[in-house]
């Protein structure tokens, strides 16, 4: 096997040096009973050669036929264009095969890139500090809520029903451990977080409110400034979950004074990869810097006064603070954060705005075409949206969805998947990767399927 | 060496960047109210070639396994086969949306399903969840599973026991799961002594978290007795899988009495660590805990693989979607490439390398636990400290020789700790060379101590001031 460099001669020399006769002797500290069980039960298939594994995996990958469909799937993971430069750069072996930069002097490359990542995230979100990544948005929301609880000591976490249902599930799991209360705020008929219910729900136990905009149903929340003021009057924190691409055109959360911003960074330069690795974006105000979960890179100087970068405020972290750390996170998503750094610098100011405009354009073109072509179809929420919206059919979506599948179209996400009673609704997403021809084909095929 | 300017410093207003389609009919700037739109997007404007040069230059100031020896203890910095990368980059995986209907994502589901079977065999556990994205995430998941199980049994146990040699993530995860932590002192062997342990276990004990081999690289010989003590008191045993590379084929956590485990797929089963992640931290449980696993899991009905959401007592989700799929995929490829013999040999060569290095280096450094080790071992620089250099100085001097330093100051129970994990993919030549370098550094203490105290010298930048960074706290460009 090519991954073990030892020759038999070298193994013998090493054993001789250790004064033992066989490799087995190196395992005599493991009780015999345990070794016996392993000998009996450790049964794996025989090794495959590289040629064999290549063929096998290629064959398995071809069973993922979904990759060849025209897709309007979104719901937190989006098919965006990734400029080839991104993959080239994250594949550089000195980036790719390094680990957490504990030895700063030989990790300046990654550390500077993470400093740049933090800076770019701040600019994108309008916030003052960003960490150097969490796992993904769901656990990011959970970490943000735990941070809010650390800051104000209050026990109730409010979350809008517009937040992705899976993120809400993650939050529930996390705060269960900490015995915090969880309360959902319903949406109004426009699909926005209901302001009246929110007002009634606020109390002196409200630690924070989490809102996602555009929300899971694609709706842009229009009253964020008012909500932010309400929360701050109540001494509660405002946590905003964002779709980073939309920030190419939409007002950043920093401008309506969000306290913590989280978001799914997959859309910024990472492939869909069946759900991971993704990227948990996390940014906040400077005053909360000591409560941030995860790693933080800071600028400093070397012995000669030259600018350099190190991991900083490590006293917040688990390897120093142990049970009193701000989070247990150690391994994070540094490489995905690097991809995002490259992506954001490649697109820059004009590029990101353009991508956002294209997403907006494709979705609004689709809305117009769908509504003018199919008169039985309606929008669930007649509201402002970015690149995603919910349509309601006049019958259950199941057969229609299948008919479109037969035409190689994945017509979004049936909402039934998350809300069993909503069996007539589809969540459709559009990005710059969808051409107008594809959208016309979707409209035509859906019209046929509904007739 | 010159500083590499920041992206913000090479940005120029008005520079054209990426090429994108122009056919925009519906403009948000015409249709959305002004108060929803942003006025200013302060991202840099840099040409593609400048960006490529920027990051290429940065990459030249970074050290990775592909460049040289990386004996960072507890991190398993082994060489990772390149074929993993090529295969994980097939469009059948990269272009697959997580909400693709199951009949169109059979390949991905098959990978998760088959990897679960392989990991069950390797570890002796009954089922796995793949949602956790890293080891610490797995710990939290495992502890929440235990919490749910105990609650279901009507028990309210609040204490998590961890040895004083444990990874910092163990107590941190315990705190996040709402437990309090109690530390158990290691004995003079560096192990958990069942007689000491007994005094700590009571009706409030929920779980003991153990790494085996532990962070000293030593196998907890009394593990069967430990398991009995824990189980007799109605508590559970948790396995921190960071060190599985030291026992594959020789011991299985399930056989040792562990009820819940996590694995660090990126360590043992080979994914490049990417500057700190992504990893994957799947959690395995014994069958009595399967009702509490996060949902969904992947099952097979004889014809099709499917996502099974029917887990009524599930703790819920710990992550969106199904986990870090491409890391899961690379682990699958690696295990199939290695096969039974290969994985066993992985452990054998890792342990041979560690013991060889340990026996060579004990002539230079104090070896607090002079016994057989598994895949890693811990030395102490206390003799060197008496002569005026600290472990960190030695670590920085090692960098001058084109080698990554070992883990330092961990585990906490060893004074001036130097924790070395050579891994199985290093040659005898590399190990011998490492020994000569450390001999040379040790000689420098007598002859030229300043060179160590001011190290590193051959790196792009001299020793960095961490205190200044924490004091000034500049965490983004201005």
mmCIF file of C-alpha atoms in Angstrom, chain B residues 62-371:
data_model
loop_
_atom_site.group_PDB
_atom_site.id
_atom_site.type_symbol
_atom_site.label_atom_id
_atom_site.label_comp_id
_atom_site.label_asym_id
_atom_site.label_seq_id
_atom_site.Cartn_x
_atom_site.Cartn_y
_atom_site.Cartn_z
ATOM 1 C CA UNK B 62 1.931 28.545 5.456
ATOM 2 C CA UNK B 63 3.057 25.115 6.548
ATOM 3 C CA UNK B 64 1.203 21.899 5.731
ATOM 4 C CA UNK B 65 1.692 18.140 5.837
ATOM 5 C CA UNK B 66 2.518 18.203 2.135
ATOM 6 C CA UNK B 67 5.503 20.403 2.948
ATOM 7 C CA UNK B 68 6.991 18.497 5.844
ATOM 8 C CA UNK B 69 6.778 16.674 9.156
ATOM 9 C CA UNK B 70 3.821 17.843 11.281
ATOM 10 C CA UNK B 71 4.016 15.942 14.608
ATOM 11 C CA UNK B 72 1.218 17.937 16.240
ATOM 12 C CA UNK B 73 0.050 15.678 19.067
ATOM 13 C CA UNK B 74 -3.636 14.770 19.229
ATOM 14 C CA UNK B 75 -4.273 16.145 15.737
ATOM 15 C CA UNK B 76 -3.214 13.141 13.599
ATOM 16 C CA UNK B 77 -1.587 15.092 10.814
ATOM 17 C CA UNK B 78 -1.096 12.171 8.470
ATOM 18 C CA UNK B 79 -0.676 12.299 4.722
ATOM 19 C CA UNK B 80 -4.067 12.056 3.019
ATOM 20 C CA UNK B 81 -4.345 10.213 -0.297
ATOM 21 C CA UNK B 82 -4.977 12.632 -3.168
ATOM 22 C CA UNK B 83 -7.458 10.282 -4.764
ATOM 23 C CA UNK B 84 -9.878 11.227 -1.946
ATOM 24 C CA UNK B 85 -9.908 14.759 -3.245
ATOM 25 C CA UNK B 86 -10.409 13.890 -6.890
ATOM 26 C CA UNK B 87 -13.292 11.590 -6.126
ATOM 27 C CA UNK B 88 -14.961 13.945 -3.683
ATOM 28 C CA UNK B 89 -14.871 16.548 -6.443
ATOM 29 C CA UNK B 90 -16.970 14.509 -8.873
ATOM 30 C CA UNK B 91 -19.977 16.609 -9.928
ATOM 31 C CA UNK B 92 -22.308 13.819 -8.797
ATOM 32 C CA UNK B 93 -21.394 14.893 -5.277
ATOM 33 C CA UNK B 94 -20.480 18.572 -5.499
ATOM 34 C CA UNK B 95 -23.573 19.532 -7.488
ATOM 35 C CA UNK B 96 -25.992 17.562 -5.350
ATOM 36 C CA UNK B 97 -28.443 19.706 -3.420
ATOM 37 C CA UNK B 98 -29.315 18.347 0.023
ATOM 38 C CA UNK B 99 -33.040 18.503 -0.775
ATOM 39 C CA UNK B 100 -32.692 16.474 -3.957
ATOM 40 C CA UNK B 101 -35.445 13.814 -3.899
ATOM 41 C CA UNK B 102 -34.196 10.544 -2.450
ATOM 42 C CA UNK B 103 -34.577 8.592 -5.696
ATOM 43 C CA UNK B 104 -32.182 11.038 -7.367
ATOM 44 C CA UNK B 105 -29.594 11.015 -4.586
ATOM 45 C CA UNK B 106 -29.213 7.300 -4.032
ATOM 46 C CA UNK B 107 -25.438 7.410 -4.394
ATOM 47 C CA UNK B 108 -24.947 9.912 -1.578
ATOM 48 C CA UNK B 109 -27.329 8.046 0.697
ATOM 49 C CA UNK B 110 -25.549 4.789 -0.126
ATOM 50 C CA UNK B 111 -22.214 6.295 0.945
ATOM 51 C CA UNK B 112 -23.625 7.380 4.313
ATOM 52 C CA UNK B 113 -25.316 4.015 4.804
ATOM 53 C CA UNK B 114 -22.262 1.958 3.922
ATOM 54 C CA UNK B 115 -19.878 4.126 5.921
ATOM 55 C CA UNK B 116 -22.110 3.641 8.940
ATOM 56 C CA UNK B 117 -21.798 -0.133 8.588
ATOM 57 C CA UNK B 118 -18.010 0.099 8.281
ATOM 58 C CA UNK B 119 -17.671 2.381 11.289
ATOM 59 C CA UNK B 120 -19.919 0.103 13.353
ATOM 60 C CA UNK B 121 -17.530 -2.700 12.580
ATOM 61 C CA UNK B 122 -14.401 -0.709 13.310
ATOM 62 C CA UNK B 123 -15.714 0.589 16.632
ATOM 63 C CA UNK B 124 -18.149 -2.068 17.870
ATOM 64 C CA UNK B 125 -21.057 0.363 18.039
ATOM 65 C CA UNK B 126 -24.568 -0.224 16.685
ATOM 66 C CA UNK B 127 -25.589 3.003 14.946
ATOM 67 C CA UNK B 128 -24.157 6.364 13.949
ATOM 68 C CA UNK B 129 -25.381 9.859 13.255
ATOM 69 C CA UNK B 130 -23.350 11.882 10.785
ATOM 70 C CA UNK B 131 -24.715 15.326 11.612
ATOM 71 C CA UNK B 132 -21.915 16.517 13.916
ATOM 72 C CA UNK B 133 -19.416 18.616 11.991
ATOM 73 C CA UNK B 134 -16.414 18.122 14.258
ATOM 74 C CA UNK B 135 -15.254 16.251 17.335
ATOM 75 C CA UNK B 136 -16.527 18.817 19.825
ATOM 76 C CA UNK B 137 -19.867 18.922 18.009
ATOM 77 C CA UNK B 138 -19.983 15.130 18.377
ATOM 78 C CA UNK B 139 -19.285 15.408 22.102
ATOM 79 C CA UNK B 140 -22.198 17.785 22.571
ATOM 80 C CA UNK B 141 -24.436 15.481 20.526
ATOM 81 C CA UNK B 142 -23.378 12.421 22.506
ATOM 82 C CA UNK B 143 -23.959 14.157 25.821
ATOM 83 C CA UNK B 144 -27.391 15.372 24.745
ATOM 84 C CA UNK B 145 -28.258 11.807 23.745
ATOM 85 C CA UNK B 146 -27.194 10.624 27.195
ATOM 86 C CA UNK B 147 -29.170 13.409 28.817
ATOM 87 C CA UNK B 148 -32.303 12.454 26.892
ATOM 88 C CA UNK B 149 -31.855 8.802 27.794
ATOM 89 C CA UNK B 150 -31.451 9.545 31.503
ATOM 90 C CA UNK B 151 -34.403 11.893 31.476
ATOM 91 C CA UNK B 152 -36.491 9.234 29.794
ATOM 92 C CA UNK B 153 -35.550 6.873 32.602
ATOM 93 C CA UNK B 154 -36.672 9.512 35.077
ATOM 94 C CA UNK B 155 -33.179 10.209 36.295
ATOM 95 C CA UNK B 156 -31.729 13.592 36.923
ATOM 96 C CA UNK B 157 -27.981 13.115 36.914
ATOM 97 C CA UNK B 158 -25.929 16.258 36.564
ATOM 98 C CA UNK B 159 -22.257 15.425 36.670
ATOM 99 C CA UNK B 160 -19.871 14.625 33.867
ATOM 100 C CA UNK B 161 -16.561 13.128 34.964
ATOM 101 C CA UNK B 162 -13.432 13.829 32.943
ATOM 102 C CA UNK B 163 -9.830 12.928 33.709
ATOM 103 C CA UNK B 164 -7.490 15.866 34.302
ATOM 104 C CA UNK B 165 -5.695 14.863 31.091
ATOM 105 C CA UNK B 166 -8.850 15.304 28.959
ATOM 106 C CA UNK B 167 -9.179 17.498 25.876
ATOM 107 C CA UNK B 168 -10.569 20.946 26.756
ATOM 108 C CA UNK B 169 -13.535 20.247 24.528
ATOM 109 C CA UNK B 170 -14.811 17.574 26.978
ATOM 110 C CA UNK B 171 -15.608 19.925 29.878
ATOM 111 C CA UNK B 172 -16.679 22.660 27.442
ATOM 112 C CA UNK B 173 -19.166 20.298 25.767
ATOM 113 C CA UNK B 174 -20.399 19.130 29.161
ATOM 114 C CA UNK B 175 -21.130 22.737 30.093
ATOM 115 C CA UNK B 176 -23.035 23.311 26.840
ATOM 116 C CA UNK B 177 -25.116 20.209 27.478
ATOM 117 C CA UNK B 178 -26.003 21.683 30.865
ATOM 118 C CA UNK B 179 -23.872 19.380 33.002
ATOM 119 C CA UNK B 180 -21.323 20.262 35.617
ATOM 120 C CA UNK B 181 -17.848 18.798 35.285
ATOM 121 C CA UNK B 182 -15.807 17.013 37.887
ATOM 122 C CA UNK B 183 -12.140 16.308 37.205
ATOM 123 C CA UNK B 184 -10.577 13.009 38.152
ATOM 124 C CA UNK B 185 -6.864 13.099 38.934
ATOM 125 C CA UNK B 186 -4.713 10.743 36.896
ATOM 126 C CA UNK B 187 -2.547 8.372 38.909
ATOM 127 C CA UNK B 188 1.236 8.074 38.779
ATOM 128 C CA UNK B 189 0.898 5.837 35.719
ATOM 129 C CA UNK B 190 -0.903 8.645 33.895
ATOM 130 C CA UNK B 191 -4.075 6.570 33.905
ATOM 131 C CA UNK B 192 -7.487 6.558 35.535
ATOM 132 C CA UNK B 193 -7.198 4.400 38.658
ATOM 133 C CA UNK B 194 -10.427 2.489 39.335
ATOM 134 C CA UNK B 195 -9.865 2.867 43.074
ATOM 135 C CA UNK B 196 -9.662 6.629 42.779
ATOM 136 C CA UNK B 197 -12.520 6.731 40.288
ATOM 137 C CA UNK B 198 -14.824 4.941 42.738
ATOM 138 C CA UNK B 199 -14.710 7.916 45.063
ATOM 139 C CA UNK B 200 -16.008 10.191 42.356
ATOM 140 C CA UNK B 201 -18.853 8.104 41.019
ATOM 141 C CA UNK B 202 -22.227 8.452 42.676
ATOM 142 C CA UNK B 203 -25.951 8.825 41.977
ATOM 143 C CA UNK B 204 -25.340 12.198 40.375
ATOM 144 C CA UNK B 205 -22.848 10.862 37.833
ATOM 145 C CA UNK B 206 -24.276 10.933 34.331
ATOM 146 C CA UNK B 207 -21.247 9.938 32.333
ATOM 147 C CA UNK B 208 -17.497 9.487 32.330
ATOM 148 C CA UNK B 209 -15.779 10.852 29.231
ATOM 149 C CA UNK B 210 -12.575 9.091 28.308
ATOM 150 C CA UNK B 211 -10.096 9.174 25.482
ATOM 151 C CA UNK B 212 -8.465 5.796 25.051
ATOM 152 C CA UNK B 213 -5.547 5.842 24.380
ATOM 153 C CA UNK B 214 -5.615 8.958 26.527
ATOM 154 C CA UNK B 215 -3.976 12.266 25.722
ATOM 155 C CA UNK B 216 -0.672 10.995 27.148
ATOM 156 C CA UNK B 217 -0.826 8.351 24.439
ATOM 157 C CA UNK B 218 -1.325 5.641 27.051
ATOM 158 C CA UNK B 219 -3.901 2.897 26.869
ATOM 159 C CA UNK B 220 -6.272 2.926 29.849
ATOM 160 C CA UNK B 221 -5.513 -0.644 30.889
ATOM 161 C CA UNK B 222 -8.246 -0.784 33.513
ATOM 162 C CA UNK B 223 -10.925 0.182 31.072
ATOM 163 C CA UNK B 224 -13.022 -2.928 31.751
ATOM 164 C CA UNK B 225 -13.014 -2.254 35.508
ATOM 165 C CA UNK B 226 -13.736 1.401 34.848
ATOM 166 C CA UNK B 227 -16.702 0.459 32.678
ATOM 167 C CA UNK B 228 -18.037 -1.798 35.431
ATOM 168 C CA UNK B 229 -17.782 0.907 38.077
ATOM 169 C CA UNK B 230 -19.547 3.405 35.852
ATOM 170 C CA UNK B 231 -22.286 1.035 34.720
ATOM 171 C CA UNK B 232 -22.926 -0.354 38.181
ATOM 172 C CA UNK B 233 -23.753 3.134 39.343
ATOM 173 C CA UNK B 234 -26.164 3.593 36.438
ATOM 174 C CA UNK B 235 -23.955 6.060 34.584
ATOM 175 C CA UNK B 236 -22.697 5.805 31.010
ATOM 176 C CA UNK B 237 -19.281 5.755 29.390
ATOM 177 C CA UNK B 238 -18.381 8.171 26.590
ATOM 178 C CA UNK B 239 -15.489 7.677 24.178
ATOM 179 C CA UNK B 240 -13.670 10.684 22.761
ATOM 180 C CA UNK B 241 -12.447 9.255 19.466
ATOM 181 C CA UNK B 242 -9.641 11.718 18.812
ATOM 182 C CA UNK B 243 -7.087 8.954 19.329
ATOM 183 C CA UNK B 244 -8.652 6.055 17.444
ATOM 184 C CA UNK B 245 -5.609 5.987 15.169
ATOM 185 C CA UNK B 246 -3.754 4.232 18.007
ATOM 186 C CA UNK B 247 -5.977 1.159 18.334
ATOM 187 C CA UNK B 248 -7.680 0.169 15.080
ATOM 188 C CA UNK B 249 -7.842 -3.575 14.715
ATOM 189 C CA UNK B 250 -6.562 -4.067 18.274
ATOM 190 C CA UNK B 251 -9.359 -2.647 20.373
ATOM 191 C CA UNK B 252 -12.895 -1.457 19.720
ATOM 192 C CA UNK B 253 -14.592 1.121 21.949
ATOM 193 C CA UNK B 254 -17.786 -0.932 21.853
ATOM 194 C CA UNK B 255 -15.948 -3.962 23.227
ATOM 195 C CA UNK B 256 -14.355 -1.890 25.982
ATOM 196 C CA UNK B 257 -17.756 -0.944 27.375
ATOM 197 C CA UNK B 258 -18.287 2.473 25.847
ATOM 198 C CA UNK B 259 -21.925 3.405 25.286
ATOM 199 C CA UNK B 260 -21.465 6.507 23.128
ATOM 200 C CA UNK B 261 -18.508 7.547 21.002
ATOM 201 C CA UNK B 262 -17.550 10.196 18.550
ATOM 202 C CA UNK B 263 -14.957 9.829 15.819
ATOM 203 C CA UNK B 264 -12.880 12.561 14.242
ATOM 204 C CA UNK B 265 -13.138 11.403 10.635
ATOM 205 C CA UNK B 266 -10.716 14.092 9.485
ATOM 206 C CA UNK B 267 -8.018 12.706 11.772
ATOM 207 C CA UNK B 268 -8.196 8.927 11.689
ATOM 208 C CA UNK B 269 -9.873 8.576 8.327
ATOM 209 C CA UNK B 270 -7.953 11.154 6.419
ATOM 210 C CA UNK B 271 -9.265 14.493 5.306
ATOM 211 C CA UNK B 272 -6.795 17.330 4.915
ATOM 212 C CA UNK B 273 -7.459 19.570 7.924
ATOM 213 C CA UNK B 274 -7.813 22.745 5.837
ATOM 214 C CA UNK B 275 -6.302 25.258 8.239
ATOM 215 C CA UNK B 276 -8.633 24.215 11.062
ATOM 216 C CA UNK B 277 -11.538 22.461 9.368
ATOM 217 C CA UNK B 278 -13.852 21.175 7.996
ATOM 218 C CA UNK B 279 -13.877 17.918 9.869
ATOM 219 C CA UNK B 280 -16.635 15.511 10.778
ATOM 220 C CA UNK B 281 -17.528 14.091 14.182
ATOM 221 C CA UNK B 282 -20.064 11.285 13.728
ATOM 222 C CA UNK B 283 -21.488 9.849 16.934
ATOM 223 C CA UNK B 284 -21.944 6.126 17.464
ATOM 224 C CA UNK B 285 -24.174 4.564 20.094
ATOM 225 C CA UNK B 286 -25.084 1.178 21.472
ATOM 226 C CA UNK B 287 -28.524 -0.034 20.462
ATOM 227 C CA UNK B 288 -30.276 1.046 23.671
ATOM 228 C CA UNK B 289 -29.480 4.660 22.737
ATOM 229 C CA UNK B 290 -30.571 4.565 19.092
ATOM 230 C CA UNK B 291 -34.049 5.963 19.916
ATOM 231 C CA UNK B 292 -32.399 9.255 20.883
ATOM 232 C CA UNK B 293 -30.192 9.817 17.828
ATOM 233 C CA UNK B 294 -30.592 13.070 15.880
ATOM 234 C CA UNK B 295 -32.866 12.710 12.900
ATOM 235 C CA UNK B 296 -32.797 11.731 10.143
ATOM 236 C CA UNK B 297 -30.682 8.595 9.833
ATOM 237 C CA UNK B 298 -30.163 6.746 6.546
ATOM 238 C CA UNK B 299 -31.836 3.358 6.175
ATOM 239 C CA UNK B 300 -32.235 0.807 3.384
ATOM 240 C CA UNK B 301 -35.499 -0.969 2.632
ATOM 241 C CA UNK B 302 -34.039 -3.679 0.419
ATOM 242 C CA UNK B 303 -34.479 -1.567 -2.708
ATOM 243 C CA UNK B 304 -33.750 2.020 -1.849
ATOM 244 C CA UNK B 305 -31.796 4.054 0.612
ATOM 245 C CA UNK B 306 -33.929 6.604 2.421
ATOM 246 C CA UNK B 307 -33.836 9.261 5.099
ATOM 247 C CA UNK B 308 -35.597 7.940 8.161
ATOM 248 C CA UNK B 309 -37.197 10.710 10.207
ATOM 249 C CA UNK B 310 -39.185 8.331 12.343
ATOM 250 C CA UNK B 311 -37.203 8.613 15.576
ATOM 251 C CA UNK B 312 -39.828 9.654 18.121
ATOM 252 C CA UNK B 313 -37.446 10.178 21.039
ATOM 253 C CA UNK B 314 -34.775 11.887 18.953
ATOM 254 C CA UNK B 315 -32.892 14.740 20.594
ATOM 255 C CA UNK B 316 -33.670 16.667 17.388
ATOM 256 C CA UNK B 317 -31.118 18.114 15.066
ATOM 257 C CA UNK B 318 -27.644 19.413 15.873
ATOM 258 C CA UNK B 319 -27.072 20.750 12.386
ATOM 259 C CA UNK B 320 -28.942 21.531 9.184
ATOM 260 C CA UNK B 321 -28.938 18.807 6.510
ATOM 261 C CA UNK B 322 -26.900 15.637 7.113
ATOM 262 C CA UNK B 323 -23.397 16.651 8.143
ATOM 263 C CA UNK B 324 -20.181 17.424 6.315
ATOM 264 C CA UNK B 325 -20.917 15.070 3.469
ATOM 265 C CA UNK B 326 -17.691 15.403 1.519
ATOM 266 C CA UNK B 327 -15.647 14.589 4.635
ATOM 267 C CA UNK B 328 -17.880 11.557 5.172
ATOM 268 C CA UNK B 329 -17.258 10.542 1.574
ATOM 269 C CA UNK B 330 -13.477 10.847 1.920
ATOM 270 C CA UNK B 331 -13.565 8.673 5.044
ATOM 271 C CA UNK B 332 -15.494 6.044 3.084
ATOM 272 C CA UNK B 333 -12.985 6.104 0.237
ATOM 273 C CA UNK B 334 -10.072 5.889 2.652
ATOM 274 C CA UNK B 335 -11.490 2.918 4.538
ATOM 275 C CA UNK B 336 -12.198 1.039 1.300
ATOM 276 C CA UNK B 337 -8.698 1.806 0.024
ATOM 277 C CA UNK B 338 -7.164 0.521 3.240
ATOM 278 C CA UNK B 339 -9.376 -2.460 3.925
ATOM 279 C CA UNK B 340 -9.071 -4.508 7.080
ATOM 280 C CA UNK B 341 -5.344 -5.142 6.760
ATOM 281 C CA UNK B 342 -4.576 -1.575 5.842
ATOM 282 C CA UNK B 343 -6.399 -0.005 8.763
ATOM 283 C CA UNK B 344 -4.711 -2.392 11.152
ATOM 284 C CA UNK B 345 -1.393 -1.561 9.601
ATOM 285 C CA UNK B 346 -2.198 2.144 9.943
ATOM 286 C CA UNK B 347 -2.387 1.687 13.685
ATOM 287 C CA UNK B 348 0.661 -0.579 13.797
ATOM 288 C CA UNK B 349 2.880 1.827 11.924
ATOM 289 C CA UNK B 350 1.565 4.805 13.899
ATOM 290 C CA UNK B 351 2.363 3.016 17.151
ATOM 291 C CA UNK B 352 5.737 1.776 15.930
ATOM 292 C CA UNK B 353 6.710 5.293 14.850
ATOM 293 C CA UNK B 354 5.608 6.771 18.174
ATOM 294 C CA UNK B 355 7.436 4.244 20.307
ATOM 295 C CA UNK B 356 10.570 4.487 18.203
ATOM 296 C CA UNK B 357 10.610 8.252 18.512
ATOM 297 C CA UNK B 358 9.815 8.136 22.223
ATOM 298 C CA UNK B 359 12.690 5.788 22.965
ATOM 299 C CA UNK B 360 15.067 7.924 20.895
ATOM 300 C CA UNK B 361 14.003 11.202 22.467
ATOM 301 C CA UNK B 362 14.005 10.130 26.080
ATOM 302 C CA UNK B 363 17.758 10.629 26.052
ATOM 303 C CA UNK B 364 17.173 14.333 25.493
ATOM 304 C CA UNK B 365 13.916 15.158 27.262
ATOM 305 C CA UNK B 366 12.359 13.975 30.479
ATOM 306 C CA UNK B 367 9.841 11.238 29.772
ATOM 307 C CA UNK B 368 7.293 11.347 32.579
ATOM 308 C CA UNK B 369 5.607 8.048 31.688
ATOM 309 C CA UNK B 370 8.360 5.666 30.564
ATOM 310 C CA UNK B 371 6.171 2.907 29.231
#
